[in-house]
Tab-separated table of C-alpha atoms in Angstrom:
chain	number	residue	atom	x	y	z
K	1	ASN	CA	5.345	4.893	3.133
K	2	CYS	CA	1.639	4.348	2.469
K	3	ILE	CA	0.810	4.037	6.180
K	4	ALA	CA	-1.165	7.052	7.450
K	5	CYS	CA	-1.324	8.495	3.908
K	6	LYS	CA	-3.333	5.962	1.874
K	7	TYR	CA	-3.295	7.747	-1.445
K	8	THR	CA	-5.360	5.668	-3.861
K	9	ASP	CA	-4.207	7.051	-7.215
K	10	CYS	CA	-2.553	3.667	-7.855
K	11	VAL	CA	-5.849	1.803	-7.629
K	12	GLU	CA	-7.351	3.522	-10.661
K	13	VAL	CA	-4.555	2.494	-13.005
K	14	CYS	CA	-4.142	-1.127	-11.882
K	15	PRO	CA	-5.266	-3.446	-14.707
K	16	VAL	CA	-5.736	-6.466	-12.409
K	17	ASP	CA	-7.311	-4.977	-9.237
K	18	CYS	CA	-4.631	-6.321	-6.892
K	19	PHE	CA	-4.842	-3.546	-4.244
K	20	TYR	CA	-6.404	-4.224	-0.859
K	21	GLU	CA	-7.503	-1.626	1.663
K	22	GLY	CA	-6.722	-1.524	5.354
K	23	GLU	CA	-7.784	1.132	7.816
K	24	ASN	CA	-4.817	3.391	7.074
K	25	MET	CA	-2.890	1.886	4.138
K	26	LEU	CA	-3.096	-0.196	0.979
K	27	VAL	CA	-1.273	-3.404	0.148
K	28	ILE	CA	-0.683	-5.235	-3.126
K	29	HIS	CA	-1.361	-8.960	-3.434
K	30	PRO	CA	1.985	-10.217	-4.789
K	31	ASP	CA	0.419	-13.247	-6.487
K	32	GLU	CA	-2.165	-11.147	-8.338
K	33	CYS	CA	0.148	-8.302	-9.368
K	34	ILE	CA	1.473	-8.711	-12.923
K	35	ASP	CA	4.497	-6.445	-12.308
K	36	CYS	CA	3.470	-4.023	-15.033
K	37	GLY	CA	4.745	-1.075	-12.961
K	38	VAL	CA	1.996	1.301	-14.071
K	39	CYS	CA	1.033	2.054	-10.442
K	40	GLU	CA	4.523	3.035	-9.270
K	41	PRO	CA	4.649	6.574	-10.724
K	42	GLU	CA	1.036	7.218	-9.643
K	43	CYS	CA	1.836	7.046	-5.924
K	44	PRO	CA	2.425	10.564	-4.524
K	45	ALA	CA	4.191	9.057	-1.486
K	46	ASP	CA	6.529	6.903	-3.614
K	47	ALA	CA	5.407	3.915	-1.524
K	48	ILE	CA	5.245	1.353	-4.322
K	49	ARG	CA	8.578	-0.322	-4.954
K	50	PRO	CA	9.428	-3.244	-7.254
K	51	ASP	CA	9.793	-6.521	-5.376
K	52	THR	CA	13.129	-7.009	-7.117
K	53	GLU	CA	14.771	-4.270	-5.035
K	54	PRO	CA	17.066	-5.400	-2.200
K	55	ASP	CA	15.467	-6.357	1.141
K	56	MET	CA	11.912	-6.442	-0.223
K	57	GLU	CA	11.134	-10.004	0.922
K	58	LYS	CA	9.634	-8.888	4.252
K	59	TRP	CA	7.389	-6.371	2.479
K	60	VAL	CA	6.230	-8.955	-0.057
K	61	GLU	CA	5.156	-11.215	2.815
K	62	PHE	CA	3.590	-8.279	4.664
K	63	ASN	CA	1.572	-7.428	1.553
K	64	ARG	CA	0.585	-11.072	1.037
K	65	LYS	CA	-0.641	-11.435	4.638
K	66	TYR	CA	-2.840	-8.342	4.652
K	67	SER	CA	-4.120	-8.688	1.089
K	68	GLU	CA	-5.595	-12.000	2.185
K	69	MET	CA	-7.346	-10.316	5.150
K	70	TRP	CA	-8.497	-6.977	3.741
K	71	PRO	CA	-11.094	-6.146	1.039
K	72	VAL	CA	-10.113	-5.335	-2.518
K	73	ILE	CA	-10.266	-1.664	-3.523
K	74	ILE	CA	-10.954	-0.745	-7.149
K	75	THR	CA	-11.910	2.935	-7.035
K	76	LYS	CA	-10.019	6.009	-5.938
K	77	LYS	CA	-10.917	7.528	-2.567
K	78	ASP	CA	-9.723	10.572	-0.659
K	79	GLN	CA	-6.382	10.172	1.101
K	80	MET	CA	-6.102	10.179	4.897
K	81	PRO	CA	-6.778	13.636	6.431
K	82	ASP	CA	-3.142	14.137	7.542
K	83	ALA	CA	-1.560	12.391	4.552
K	84	GLU	CA	0.684	15.277	3.559
K	85	LYS	CA	1.942	15.680	7.131
K	86	HIS	CA	2.866	11.966	7.347
K	87	ASP	CA	4.299	11.585	3.845
K	88	GLY	CA	7.944	10.540	4.213
K	89	GLU	CA	7.816	10.295	8.015
K	90	ASP	CA	10.106	7.676	9.551
K	91	GLY	CA	8.806	4.864	11.758
K	92	LYS	CA	5.224	4.865	10.512
K	93	LEU	CA	4.866	1.073	10.739
K	94	GLU	CA	5.574	1.131	14.465
K	95	LYS	CA	3.655	4.349	15.145
K	96	TYR	CA	0.498	4.053	13.060
K	97	PHE	CA	-0.042	0.662	11.422
K	98	SER	CA	-3.441	-0.927	12.010
K	99	GLU	CA	-4.418	-4.484	11.095
K	100	ALA	CA	-8.044	-3.393	10.841
K	101	PRO	CA	-9.668	-3.500	7.410
């Protein structure tokens, strides 16, 4: 749900700086994340889910792939201009995802 929103509240609370920034979303490096969970309630879009939930394997690999391509982000930035409009929208991966950093 982060795609086209890119709220960065989560970045400020992460104790290990495991968030990486793409053009229109953030990803978490699964090997750097310590599973503390402190970022989950910070996300206004409820986009951060534990990797222990069912069917999360594809998202773990998605996050791994792009966290190895994109730069780390350690400070909060403004969300995307239309973040509130896109929050909760279905099909955002197919409609808006960009591989660009």
